[in-house]
Amino acid sequence: MFKSMFAMAACALALAAASANGAQDQGPILIKFAHVVADNTPKGQGALLFKRLVAERLAGKVKVEVYANSSLYGDADELEALRNDQVQLLAPSLAKFGQYTKQLQVFDLPFLFDDLDAVNRFQKRAKGRQLLRSMEAQDIVGLAYWHNGMKQLSASKTLLMPTDAAGLSFRIQPSQVLEAQFQQLGAKPLVLPFAEVFNALQKGQVQGAENPWSNIYSKRLHSVQPYITETNHGVLDYMLVSNPRFWYRIPHSIRVELEGIIDEVTYAVNRQAEADNLADRQRIEASGVSQVLSLNAEQREAWRSAMRPVWQRFETEIGADVMKAAQTVNRKQRK
Ligand code: SIN
C-alpha cells in the first residue's frame, strides 16, 4: 500500500516536471520561419540572424528553419498557414494584413511618412505598439516591426509627373489603399504575389511596380524596368508575427529568451535596413541597366497632391486616432 502510494506520487512529480519543460521532452520546439524575399535583404538577413542566435542560445530547446523566396509559403497562403500552425513565424509586409485589420492600412497611405525615421517613431509610440495586438482575435500576434525601406516607382517609361502613370498597369500588393493610389493616378493596379513580379514585368503583363531598392536589386527587377523614379512615396515595412496559440504555449523561460533574441534581431535589422537600401540603390545605378530619376520639388509636390485624396477615403476605416498619431511623427509638420 505504502509502496504503491509512493509510486503514484513519484509519477505525479515526474508529470509535473515534464509539463513545466513543455515541448522539450518531445525534442526541440520547431519554429518554421517562412518569407518571400531573398536572403540578401533586410528581412532575409533578419531571419538568418534569428536562426543563428537561437542555435547559439537555445540549442536542444528550440530549432529554427528558415524558408526564403516563397519556398514554403507565399503571399497567397502564408497567413492562413500561420493561423493553422503549419508555420510559426512570418514577417509579411504591412500591406498584406488587410483581411485581418484595417488599421494597418495607415502604413500604405502615400506620402504620409516623410522617411523611415518618421515610420520608426510611429512604430515605437503607443498607437504603433497597440497595432501589434490588433489581430489577436484572428490568431495573429505581432512580435515586432522590421524595416525594409521607402518605395520607389519603376516603369517601362519615365515617370516624372503623376500624369505620366496614366494608362499603365502596376503590380501591387493585396492592399485596397495601394489599389486606390494607382486608380487615383489613372493607372491600373493588379494584385500579384511577390514571387511573380519579375515574370510579370518581363512579359509586360504589368508595366510598372513600387518597391524598395533592396527588393528591386535582390530580385533583379531593374533588369526589366528601364526607369526607376526615386519617389520615396510610401513605406514597405514588416510585422514579425506568430500564432498566439503557438507563441503563448512556449514555456515561459524559453519564450522570454526568444523575445530577447527578437529584440536584438529587430535592432540589427532596423539599424541596417536604410544602409542596405542605399547600397542597393548605388548598385542599381552603377549597373547602368536602369536609369534612376529624381524629382524636383515641384514634381514631388504634384505627386503628393495627386495621391492625397486617398487619405480621406481611408481615414474612417483606419481610425481617426491612428491617423492622428501617424500625422505627428514627421519632423516637418504639414497641413
Ligand atoms: C516583401 O518584401 O516581403 C515583399 C513585398 C511585396 O510583396 O512587394
PDB file of C-alpha atoms and ligand atoms in Angstrom, residues 36-37 43 75 91-93 96 148 171 173 192-194 210-211 215 236 238, ligand 1:
ATOM      1  CA  VAL A  36       9.037  35.679 -49.693  1.00  0.00           C
ATOM      2  CA  VAL A  37      12.233  37.683 -50.266  1.00  0.00           C
ATOM      3  CA  LYS A  43      14.214  40.651 -43.793  1.00  0.00           C
ATOM      4  CA  ASP A  75       1.722  35.651 -50.363  1.00  0.00           C
ATOM      5  CA  ALA A  91       7.205  38.754 -41.490  1.00  0.00           C
ATOM      6  CA  PRO A  92       4.734  39.857 -44.155  1.00  0.00           C
ATOM      7  CA  SER A  93       4.774  43.368 -45.487  1.00  0.00           C
ATOM      8  CA  LYS A  96      -0.697  42.186 -46.550  1.00  0.00           C
ATOM      9  CA  ASN A 148      12.733  47.438 -45.197  1.00  0.00           C
ATOM     10  CA  ARG A 171       1.769  45.358 -59.821  1.00  0.00           C
ATOM     11  CA  GLN A 173       0.450  44.030 -53.019  1.00  0.00           C
ATOM     12  CA  LEU A 192       0.215  39.735 -57.849  1.00  0.00           C
ATOM     13  CA  PRO A 193       2.260  37.682 -55.387  1.00  0.00           C
ATOM     14  CA  PHE A 194       5.814  38.920 -54.912  1.00  0.00           C
ATOM     15  CA  GLU A 210       6.605  50.004 -56.479  1.00  0.00           C
ATOM     16  CA  ASN A 211       9.370  48.524 -54.358  1.00  0.00           C
ATOM     17  CA  ASN A 215      13.675  44.239 -53.300  1.00  0.00           C
ATOM     18  CA  LEU A 236       7.432  48.874 -47.142  1.00  0.00           C
ATOM     19  CA  TYR A 238       7.105  44.222 -41.971  1.00  0.00           C
TER      20      TYR A 238
HETATM   21  C1  SIN B   1       8.419  41.595 -49.146  1.00  0.00           C
HETATM   22  O1  SIN B   1       9.309  42.456 -49.055  1.00  0.00           O
HETATM   23  O2  SIN B   1       8.161  40.784 -48.290  1.00  0.00           O
HETATM   24  C2  SIN B   1       7.643  41.561 -50.436  1.00  0.00           C
HETATM   25  C3  SIN B   1       6.800  42.758 -50.573  1.00  0.00           C
HETATM   26  C4  SIN B   1       5.977  42.718 -51.840  1.00  0.00           C
HETATM   27  O3  SIN B   1       5.142  41.825 -51.996  1.00  0.00           O
HETATM   28  O4  SIN B   1       6.150  43.620 -52.664  1.00  0.00           O
END
